[in-house]
Short mmCIF file of C-alpha atoms and ligand atoms in Angstrom, two decimals:
data_model
loop_
_atom_site.label_atom_id
_atom_site.label_comp_id
_atom_site.label_asym_id
_atom_site.label_seq_id
_atom_site.Cartn_x
_atom_site.Cartn_y
_atom_site.Cartn_z
CA UNK A 1 -50.13 -1.74 32.47
CA UNK A 2 -48.82 -4.01 35.24
CA UNK A 3 -45.26 -3.05 36.32
CA UNK A 4 -44.09 -6.58 35.61
CA UNK A 5 -44.90 -6.08 31.95
CA UNK A 6 -42.60 -3.07 31.63
CA UNK A 7 -39.22 -3.65 30.06
CA UNK A 8 -36.63 -5.20 32.39
CA UNK A 9 -34.26 -2.84 34.21
CA UNK A 10 -31.25 -1.87 32.14
CA UNK A 11 -32.91 -2.57 28.79
CA UNK A 12 -34.22 -0.14 26.19
CA UNK A 13 -36.91 -0.02 23.54
CA UNK A 14 -35.63 1.69 20.44
CA UNK A 15 -38.56 3.60 18.99
CA UNK A 16 -38.66 5.90 15.95
CA UNK A 17 -36.98 8.23 15.24
CA UNK A 18 -34.10 6.82 17.35
CA UNK A 19 -34.52 3.34 15.89
CA UNK A 20 -34.30 4.76 12.36
CA UNK A 21 -31.16 6.69 13.25
CA UNK A 22 -29.61 3.58 14.80
CA UNK A 23 -30.23 1.73 11.54
CA UNK A 24 -28.36 4.47 9.68
CA UNK A 25 -25.52 4.31 12.20
CA UNK A 26 -25.25 0.53 11.91
CA UNK A 27 -25.28 0.70 8.10
CA UNK A 28 -22.46 3.24 8.13
CA UNK A 29 -20.39 1.14 10.52
CA UNK A 30 -20.94 -1.98 8.38
CA UNK A 31 -19.91 0.02 5.28
CA UNK A 32 -16.62 0.99 6.90
CA UNK A 33 -15.89 -2.61 7.92
CA UNK A 34 -16.91 -4.11 4.57
CA UNK A 35 -14.92 -1.60 2.58
CA UNK A 36 -11.79 -2.74 4.42
CA UNK A 37 -12.26 -6.43 3.68
CA UNK A 38 -14.16 -7.56 6.78
CA UNK A 39 -16.93 -10.16 6.53
CA UNK A 40 -20.05 -10.31 8.64
CA UNK A 41 -20.15 -13.09 11.23
CA UNK A 42 -23.23 -13.87 13.27
CA UNK A 43 -23.07 -16.20 16.24
CA UNK A 44 -25.85 -17.30 18.61
CA UNK A 45 -27.04 -14.95 21.32
CA UNK A 46 -26.46 -17.72 23.88
CA UNK A 47 -23.62 -20.20 24.21
CA UNK A 48 -22.58 -22.93 26.62
CA UNK A 49 -21.55 -21.23 29.85
CA UNK A 50 -18.19 -23.02 29.62
CA UNK A 51 -17.15 -20.80 26.72
CA UNK A 52 -17.46 -17.61 28.72
CA UNK A 53 -15.67 -19.04 31.73
CA UNK A 54 -12.62 -18.74 29.45
CA UNK A 55 -12.91 -14.96 29.76
CA UNK A 56 -11.34 -15.42 33.19
CA UNK A 57 -12.91 -16.82 36.33
CA UNK A 58 -11.68 -13.78 38.24
CA UNK A 59 -13.12 -11.13 35.91
CA UNK A 60 -16.13 -9.04 36.94
CA UNK A 61 -17.97 -10.26 33.87
CA UNK A 62 -17.74 -13.92 34.86
CA UNK A 63 -18.03 -13.33 38.60
CA UNK A 64 -20.98 -10.98 38.70
CA UNK A 65 -22.40 -10.10 35.33
CA UNK A 66 -23.40 -13.16 33.35
CA UNK A 67 -26.99 -14.03 32.56
CA UNK A 68 -26.75 -17.77 33.05
CA UNK A 69 -29.67 -20.18 33.02
CA UNK A 70 -30.42 -23.85 32.69
CA UNK A 71 -32.37 -25.04 29.67
CA UNK A 72 -35.01 -27.75 29.84
CA UNK A 73 -32.40 -30.47 29.68
CA UNK A 74 -30.43 -28.95 32.55
CA UNK A 75 -27.60 -27.59 30.36
CA UNK A 76 -26.03 -24.36 31.54
CA UNK A 77 -26.30 -21.62 28.94
CA UNK A 78 -25.26 -17.96 29.07
CA UNK A 79 -26.44 -14.92 27.12
CA UNK A 80 -23.26 -13.64 25.49
CA UNK A 81 -21.60 -10.89 27.56
CA UNK A 82 -19.23 -10.17 24.65
CA UNK A 83 -18.64 -11.45 21.12
CA UNK A 84 -14.91 -12.20 20.82
CA UNK A 85 -15.03 -15.66 22.42
CA UNK A 86 -18.07 -16.70 20.30
CA UNK A 87 -16.27 -15.58 17.11
CA UNK A 88 -13.18 -17.60 17.99
CA UNK A 89 -15.39 -20.58 18.92
CA UNK A 90 -17.18 -20.35 15.57
CA UNK A 91 -13.90 -20.15 13.67
CA UNK A 92 -12.54 -23.25 15.41
CA UNK A 93 -15.80 -25.15 15.04
CA UNK A 94 -15.79 -24.55 11.26
CA UNK A 95 -12.09 -25.42 11.10
CA UNK A 96 -11.41 -22.12 9.39
CA UNK A 97 -8.19 -21.73 11.38
CA UNK A 98 -6.67 -24.61 9.39
CA UNK A 99 -6.19 -22.45 6.32
CA UNK A 100 -3.38 -19.96 6.46
CA UNK A 101 -5.37 -16.97 5.20
CA UNK A 102 -6.03 -14.11 7.51
CA UNK A 103 -9.65 -14.06 8.74
CA UNK A 104 -11.33 -10.72 9.09
CA UNK A 105 -14.76 -10.66 10.70
CA UNK A 106 -17.14 -7.94 11.81
CA UNK A 107 -20.27 -8.09 13.90
CA UNK A 108 -23.02 -5.84 15.22
CA UNK A 109 -25.33 -7.25 17.85
CA UNK A 110 -26.56 -7.40 21.43
CA UNK A 111 -24.57 -8.35 24.53
CA UNK A 112 -25.91 -8.96 28.03
CA UNK A 113 -24.28 -7.99 31.30
CA UNK A 114 -25.89 -7.83 34.70
CA UNK A 115 -24.36 -4.48 35.58
CA UNK A 116 -25.65 -1.60 37.62
CA UNK A 117 -27.61 0.36 35.00
CA UNK A 118 -26.58 3.99 34.53
CA UNK A 119 -26.15 6.41 31.65
CA UNK A 120 -24.30 4.55 28.90
CA UNK A 121 -24.39 1.26 30.78
CA UNK A 122 -27.15 -1.22 30.07
CA UNK A 123 -27.97 -4.83 30.79
CA UNK A 124 -28.70 -5.38 27.14
CA UNK A 125 -26.27 -3.29 25.11
CA UNK A 126 -25.14 -3.52 21.51
CA UNK A 127 -21.60 -3.90 20.30
CA UNK A 128 -20.04 -3.50 16.88
CA UNK A 129 -16.56 -4.81 16.36
CA UNK A 130 -14.00 -6.69 14.36
CA UNK A 131 -11.77 -9.68 14.99
CA UNK A 132 -8.72 -10.52 12.89
CA UNK A 133 -7.43 -14.06 13.31
CA UNK A 134 -4.30 -15.71 12.08
CA UNK A 135 -1.49 -13.20 12.55
CA UNK A 136 0.56 -11.86 15.43
CA UNK A 137 2.12 -9.08 13.36
CA UNK A 138 2.00 -5.57 14.86
CA UNK A 139 0.63 -4.41 11.50
CA UNK A 140 -2.60 -6.16 12.50
CA UNK A 141 -2.74 -4.34 15.83
CA UNK A 142 -2.16 -1.15 13.86
CA UNK A 143 -4.95 -2.06 11.43
CA UNK A 144 -7.43 -2.84 14.21
CA UNK A 145 -6.79 0.44 16.03
CA UNK A 146 -6.99 2.34 12.73
CA UNK A 147 -10.26 0.67 11.72
CA UNK A 148 -11.74 1.49 15.13
CA UNK A 149 -10.74 5.13 14.65
CA UNK A 150 -12.09 5.16 11.10
CA UNK A 151 -15.53 4.14 12.36
CA UNK A 152 -15.70 7.11 14.73
CA UNK A 153 -14.13 9.49 12.23
CA UNK A 154 -16.64 8.43 9.57
CA UNK A 155 -19.26 10.20 11.70
CA UNK A 156 -17.14 13.33 11.89
CA UNK A 157 -16.04 12.77 15.51
CA UNK A 158 -12.69 14.32 16.23
CA UNK A 159 -11.90 14.78 19.89
CA UNK A 160 -10.99 11.11 20.45
CA UNK A 161 -8.43 9.77 22.85
CA UNK A 162 -6.67 6.46 22.23
CA UNK A 163 -5.05 4.89 25.27
CA UNK A 164 -2.56 2.15 24.59
CA UNK A 165 -0.56 -0.28 26.66
CA UNK A 166 1.20 -3.63 26.42
CA UNK A 167 0.61 -6.16 29.14
CA UNK A 168 3.16 -8.72 27.93
CA UNK A 169 2.84 -12.43 27.35
CA UNK A 170 3.08 -15.77 29.15
CA UNK A 171 6.82 -15.30 29.46
CA UNK A 172 7.02 -11.81 30.90
CA UNK A 173 3.69 -11.28 32.66
CA UNK A 174 4.41 -13.58 35.65
CA UNK A 175 7.49 -11.46 36.45
CA UNK A 176 5.41 -8.32 36.32
CA UNK A 177 2.63 -9.88 38.39
CA UNK A 178 5.15 -10.70 41.12
CA UNK A 179 6.54 -7.17 41.14
CA UNK A 180 3.03 -5.73 41.30
CA UNK A 181 1.99 -8.08 44.11
CA UNK A 182 5.02 -7.06 46.09
CA UNK A 183 4.25 -3.40 45.55
CA UNK A 184 0.59 -3.86 46.48
CA UNK A 185 1.25 -6.00 49.54
CA UNK A 186 2.02 -2.94 51.63
CA UNK A 187 -1.02 -1.07 50.36
CA UNK A 188 -3.85 -3.59 50.51
CA UNK A 189 -5.48 -1.89 53.47
CA UNK A 190 -5.72 1.37 51.49
CA UNK A 191 -7.49 -0.21 48.52
CA UNK A 192 -11.23 -0.13 47.82
CA UNK A 193 -13.26 -3.22 48.74
CA UNK A 194 -13.35 -4.51 45.16
CA UNK A 195 -9.59 -4.19 44.85
CA UNK A 196 -9.02 -6.05 48.10
CA UNK A 197 -10.67 -9.01 46.37
CA UNK A 198 -8.93 -8.31 43.02
CA UNK A 199 -5.57 -8.20 44.79
CA UNK A 200 -5.93 -11.88 45.56
CA UNK A 201 -7.68 -13.05 42.41
CA UNK A 202 -6.50 -10.78 39.65
CA UNK A 203 -3.92 -8.20 40.83
CA UNK A 204 -3.46 -6.64 37.36
CA UNK A 205 -7.06 -5.39 37.51
CA UNK A 206 -6.21 -3.34 40.60
CA UNK A 207 -4.10 -1.17 38.31
CA UNK A 208 -6.97 0.31 36.32
CA UNK A 209 -9.41 0.61 39.20
CA UNK A 210 -11.15 3.97 38.80
CA UNK A 211 -11.25 4.48 42.59
CA UNK A 212 -7.68 3.58 43.50
CA UNK A 213 -5.91 4.84 40.39
CA UNK A 214 -4.38 7.90 41.99
CA UNK A 215 -3.04 5.96 44.96
CA UNK A 216 -1.17 3.67 42.58
CA UNK A 217 0.69 6.27 40.56
CA UNK A 218 4.10 4.86 41.40
CA UNK A 219 3.10 1.22 40.80
CA UNK A 220 5.46 -0.83 38.63
CA UNK A 221 4.58 -0.51 34.94
CA UNK A 222 3.89 -3.52 32.73
CA UNK A 223 6.10 -2.14 29.95
CA UNK A 224 9.16 -2.14 32.22
CA UNK A 225 8.84 -5.91 32.50
CA UNK A 226 8.23 -6.82 28.85
CA UNK A 227 10.37 -9.57 27.34
CA UNK A 228 12.39 -8.67 24.23
CA UNK A 229 9.73 -9.97 21.82
CA UNK A 230 6.89 -8.11 23.52
CA UNK A 231 8.93 -4.92 23.71
CA UNK A 232 9.83 -5.15 20.02
CA UNK A 233 6.16 -5.75 19.16
CA UNK A 234 5.03 -2.75 21.22
CA UNK A 235 7.72 -0.45 19.81
CA UNK A 236 6.92 -1.52 16.28
CA UNK A 237 3.22 -0.85 16.83
CA UNK A 238 3.88 2.60 18.29
CA UNK A 239 6.14 3.37 15.33
CA UNK A 240 3.39 2.43 12.89
CA UNK A 241 0.81 4.56 14.72
CA UNK A 242 3.25 7.48 14.70
CA UNK A 243 3.95 7.04 11.02
CA UNK A 244 0.25 6.93 10.16
CA UNK A 245 -0.54 9.89 12.40
CA UNK A 246 -2.83 8.01 14.77
CA UNK A 247 -2.81 10.01 17.98
CA UNK A 248 -2.44 7.88 21.12
CA UNK A 249 -1.18 8.03 24.66
CA UNK A 250 0.52 5.19 26.46
CA UNK A 251 -1.48 4.56 29.63
CA UNK A 252 0.62 2.46 31.99
CA UNK A 253 -2.44 1.59 34.03
CA UNK A 254 -4.56 0.24 31.20
CA UNK A 255 -5.12 -3.52 31.55
CA UNK A 256 -8.82 -4.00 30.49
CA UNK A 257 -11.46 -6.12 32.13
CA UNK A 258 -11.09 -9.40 30.28
CA UNK A 259 -8.38 -11.97 30.96
CA UNK A 260 -7.71 -13.11 27.42
CA UNK A 261 -5.51 -10.20 26.38
CA UNK A 262 -1.77 -10.33 25.83
CA UNK A 263 0.54 -7.64 24.52
CA UNK A 264 -1.59 -4.84 23.04
CA UNK A 265 -4.57 -3.40 24.89
CA UNK A 266 -6.28 -0.17 23.90
CA UNK A 267 -9.34 1.96 24.55
CA UNK A 268 -10.93 4.83 22.69
CA UNK A 269 -12.61 7.58 24.67
CA UNK A 270 -14.43 10.74 23.76
CA UNK A 271 -15.37 13.81 25.69
CA UNK A 272 -19.03 13.77 26.76
CA UNK A 273 -20.15 16.86 28.67
CA UNK A 274 -16.68 17.36 30.13
CA UNK A 275 -16.13 13.72 31.08
CA UNK A 276 -14.29 11.08 29.08
CA UNK A 277 -16.62 8.27 28.07
CA UNK A 278 -15.18 4.93 27.03
CA UNK A 279 -16.43 4.26 23.52
CA UNK A 280 -14.51 1.14 22.57
CA UNK A 281 -11.88 -1.28 23.77
CA UNK A 282 -9.82 -4.05 22.33
CA UNK A 283 -6.48 -5.71 21.99
CA UNK A 284 -4.59 -8.85 21.15
CA UNK A 285 -5.59 -12.32 22.38
CA UNK A 286 -3.10 -14.87 21.09
CA UNK A 287 -3.95 -17.60 23.62
CA UNK A 288 -7.75 -17.50 23.56
CA UNK A 289 -8.17 -20.04 20.74
CA UNK A 290 -6.09 -22.59 22.60
CA UNK A 291 -8.04 -21.99 25.76
CA UNK A 292 -11.19 -22.73 23.81
CA UNK A 293 -9.64 -25.94 22.51
CA UNK A 294 -7.53 -25.26 19.40
CA UNK A 295 -4.58 -27.60 19.09
CA UNK A 296 -2.34 -24.81 17.83
CA UNK A 297 -1.92 -21.12 18.52
CA UNK A 298 -4.33 -18.95 16.52
CA UNK A 299 -3.30 -15.37 17.24
CA UNK A 300 -6.05 -12.77 17.23
CA UNK A 301 -6.65 -9.07 17.64
CA UNK A 302 -9.86 -7.04 17.64
CA UNK A 303 -11.98 -4.35 19.20
CA UNK A 304 -15.59 -3.71 20.10
CA UNK A 305 -17.44 -0.44 20.55
CA UNK A 306 -20.75 0.25 22.24
CA UNK A 307 -23.54 1.30 19.89
CA UNK A 308 -25.51 3.16 22.58
CA UNK A 309 -22.39 5.10 23.57
CA UNK A 310 -21.69 6.04 19.97
CA UNK A 311 -25.28 7.29 19.71
CA UNK A 312 -24.86 9.36 22.91
CA UNK A 313 -21.70 11.01 21.68
CA UNK A 314 -23.15 11.70 18.22
CA UNK A 315 -26.25 13.20 19.77
CA UNK A 316 -24.19 15.50 21.97
CA UNK A 317 -22.00 16.51 19.02
CA UNK A 318 -25.08 17.17 16.86
CA UNK A 319 -23.67 14.63 14.42
CA UNK A 320 -26.42 12.01 14.25
CA UNK A 321 -26.69 10.81 10.65
CA UNK A 322 -29.81 11.77 8.76
CA UNK A 323 -31.85 9.90 6.20
CA UNK A 324 -30.46 10.71 2.76
CA UNK A 325 -33.34 9.40 0.61
CA UNK A 326 -36.36 11.68 0.34
CA UNK A 327 -39.53 10.78 2.23
CA UNK A 328 -42.73 11.22 0.29
CA UNK A 329 -46.21 10.98 1.77
CA UNK A 330 -48.90 9.93 -0.71
CA UNK A 331 -52.42 11.10 -0.01
CA UNK A 332 -55.17 9.56 -2.16
CA UNK A 333 -58.03 11.78 -1.05
CA UNK A 334 -61.15 9.98 -2.31
CA UNK A 335 -62.42 6.43 -2.70
CA UNK A 336 -61.72 6.57 -6.43
CA UNK A 337 -58.23 7.96 -5.79
CA UNK A 338 -57.45 5.15 -3.35
CA UNK A 339 -58.68 2.54 -5.80
CA UNK A 340 -56.62 4.08 -8.56
CA UNK A 341 -53.55 3.89 -6.39
CA UNK A 342 -53.73 0.23 -5.26
CA UNK A 343 -52.31 -1.17 -8.52
CA UNK A 344 -49.45 1.36 -8.41
CA UNK A 345 -48.74 0.48 -4.77
CA UNK A 346 -48.69 -3.24 -5.56
CA UNK A 347 -46.10 -2.75 -8.33
CA UNK A 348 -44.07 -0.03 -6.67
CA UNK A 349 -40.32 -0.54 -6.10
CA UNK A 350 -39.48 2.89 -4.69
CA UNK A 351 -36.02 4.38 -4.28
CA UNK A 352 -37.55 7.09 -2.13
CA UNK A 353 -39.32 6.30 1.13
CA UNK A 354 -43.04 6.25 0.37
CA UNK A 355 -45.59 6.38 3.15
CA UNK A 356 -49.21 6.16 2.05
CA UNK A 357 -51.89 7.76 4.21
CA UNK A 358 -54.88 5.74 3.00
CA UNK A 359 -57.53 7.36 5.11
CA UNK A 360 -56.60 10.97 5.85
CA UNK A 361 -58.00 14.12 4.35
CA UNK A 362 -55.68 16.84 3.07
CA UNK A 363 -55.46 18.74 6.35
CA UNK A 364 -54.73 15.67 8.49
CA UNK A 365 -52.46 14.24 5.82
CA UNK A 366 -50.29 17.36 5.77
CA UNK A 367 -50.05 17.28 9.55
CA UNK A 368 -49.04 13.63 9.39
CA UNK A 369 -46.40 14.43 6.77
CA UNK A 370 -45.05 17.21 8.99
CA UNK A 371 -44.74 14.86 11.93
CA UNK A 372 -42.81 12.38 9.78
CA UNK A 373 -40.54 15.12 8.49
CA UNK A 374 -41.59 14.37 4.90
CA UNK A 375 -39.89 16.18 2.04
CA UNK A 376 -42.91 16.03 -0.25
CA UNK A 377 -46.60 15.23 -0.20
CA UNK A 378 -48.34 13.96 -3.31
CA UNK A 379 -52.10 14.26 -3.20
CA UNK A 380 -54.93 13.57 -5.62
CA UNK A 381 -58.71 13.40 -5.22
CA UNK A 382 -61.58 13.22 -7.69
CA UNK A 383 -60.88 16.73 -9.00
CA UNK A 384 -57.24 15.93 -9.84
CA UNK A 385 -58.15 12.58 -11.36
CA UNK A 386 -60.64 14.33 -13.68
CA UNK A 387 -57.67 16.31 -15.01
CA UNK A 388 -55.40 13.22 -15.02
CA UNK A 389 -52.96 14.79 -12.57
CA UNK A 390 -51.59 14.58 -9.05
CA UNK A 391 -50.19 17.50 -7.04
CA UNK A 392 -46.69 17.50 -5.57
CA UNK A 393 -46.24 19.77 -2.59
CA UNK A 394 -42.75 20.65 -1.40
CA UNK A 395 -43.03 20.54 2.38
CA UNK A 396 -40.18 22.98 2.98
CA UNK A 397 -41.30 25.77 0.69
CA UNK A 398 -45.01 24.98 0.40
CA UNK A 399 -44.69 25.24 -3.42
CA UNK A 400 -47.02 23.01 -5.41
CA UNK A 401 -46.71 21.63 -8.93
CA UNK A 402 -48.66 19.18 -11.04
CA UNK A 403 -47.58 15.85 -12.44
CA UNK A 404 -49.43 13.63 -14.92
CA UNK A 405 -51.10 10.81 -13.01
CA UNK A 406 -49.72 8.28 -15.51
CA UNK A 407 -46.18 9.39 -14.57
CA UNK A 408 -46.78 8.99 -10.83
CA UNK A 409 -45.33 5.49 -10.53
CA UNK A 410 -42.14 6.42 -12.41
CA UNK A 411 -41.80 9.54 -10.24
CA UNK A 412 -42.11 7.55 -7.02
CA UNK A 413 -39.58 5.02 -8.30
CA UNK A 414 -37.01 7.61 -9.34
CA UNK A 415 -34.10 8.34 -6.97
P1 HAM B 1 -15.41 -4.34 26.53
O1 HAM B 1 -14.47 -3.23 26.87
O2 HAM B 1 -15.93 -5.15 27.65
O3 HAM B 1 -14.63 -5.27 25.49
O4 HAM B 1 -16.62 -3.75 25.71
C1 HAM B 1 -16.37 -2.95 24.56
C2 HAM B 1 -17.31 -1.77 24.52
O5 HAM B 1 -18.68 -2.22 24.61
C3 HAM B 1 -17.16 -0.80 25.69
O6 HAM B 1 -16.13 0.13 25.42
C4 HAM B 1 -18.52 -0.12 25.72
O7 HAM B 1 -18.58 0.93 24.75
C5 HAM B 1 -19.46 -1.24 25.26
N1 HAM B 1 -20.13 -1.85 26.42
C6 HAM B 1 -19.71 -2.89 27.17
N2 HAM B 1 -20.58 -3.15 28.15
C7 HAM B 1 -21.58 -2.26 28.04
C8 HAM B 1 -22.80 -1.99 28.76
N3 HAM B 1 -23.16 -2.73 29.80
N4 HAM B 1 -23.59 -0.98 28.34
C9 HAM B 1 -23.25 -0.21 27.27
N5 HAM B 1 -22.11 -0.41 26.57
C10 HAM B 1 -21.29 -1.41 26.93
C11 HAM B 1 -15.15 -6.39 24.92
O8 HAM B 1 -16.29 -6.76 25.04
C12 HAM B 1 -14.16 -7.13 24.04
N6 HAM B 1 -14.82 -8.30 23.48
C13 HAM B 1 -13.61 -6.22 22.96
C14 HAM B 1 -12.65 -6.93 22.05
C15 HAM B 1 -12.92 -7.37 20.80
N7 HAM B 1 -11.41 -7.26 22.34
C16 HAM B 1 -10.90 -7.89 21.31
N8 HAM B 1 -11.79 -7.99 20.38
#
């Protein structure tokens, strides 16, 4: 195959059995969200580039990572690098923000970022997440962090670290920014090349630079500059997390890579082979709707987690979910057996997973069933049909028993 026809760098094909496991993972995540009152929202994979410029002209995502292209009419479109801005755009476009009810959305889908591919970092990745719109109450921040934790806990993951910070609001952040700039001004020459640029464009981002972090230990902390409202919000949130027993650590350097956040920012990490891997991130974004064009403030809070990273951590923990419905391989072994089975197949509404091997003999059929990890094989040839039976073979024990052929359909349809 010509190299050009291989998948593009930083993308993945999900093939069985991984693709099957990912389906189970996504279903479990959706169950958690749905059971807590969240509704599925699906937005287009591409949007007008303008929308994503609202993520912050100085962010890495906008500066370096967007897949932007012109369509045939010369309009600039961008493959979504994240899903929060599209959700807010969709809400405003449908005028849903005009009703006072709280809006709770969830999504699971692909995002695109032109990043340097490495383990756990792809150019097409998949995010699951929630967005709650219409309230600035700290109870919502609490809910979002708790729901994020519930997703990971639903898979039995335990060793999770929640980092939390507050980065203030329009009132208090400028004061903090000034203090930080002053502190950094004497250190610019020591910073990494990226941070030299960030210092000018987006000084807050210097704070959580992985390279320079240690050099900036004594940097001014955002929480020391919070206005009264932001401080009260942050203290209330911490109190709620304490009360509910959500373990967290305040990380004074956490600012996150998107510009729309105010007040709460948080990340969830897990230990992967001795290193902490960022699984999810989120926070509050009370100004985003207005930046997208709302004529009033529509406060919001949400999080998104990476599906591939969840898979990695589950794999390492030996906690990948397994299919819970039995898999049965049906082997009609003769022409007459196959013909007898077509009407059953046509009518069949199975609760089990049924895979029919139409053209394998018993030996090859059993091998096929083994490869699939089947629980049972049901076979019948001319000899069995003479007796009006089919044989059920338990693939774990090798035990075989007979079933009346006329009961086969009901058996395959039973749970
Ligand atoms: P983010 O931190 O940019 O936040 O992405 C959230 C999660 O998506 C990351 O923690 C990571 O697990 C996963 N992720 C991001 N980029 C990649 C990639 N290139 N490869 C693999 N995984 C990746 C957001 O996108 C915000 N929209 C989150 C949010 C929702 N804030 C409020 N609501």
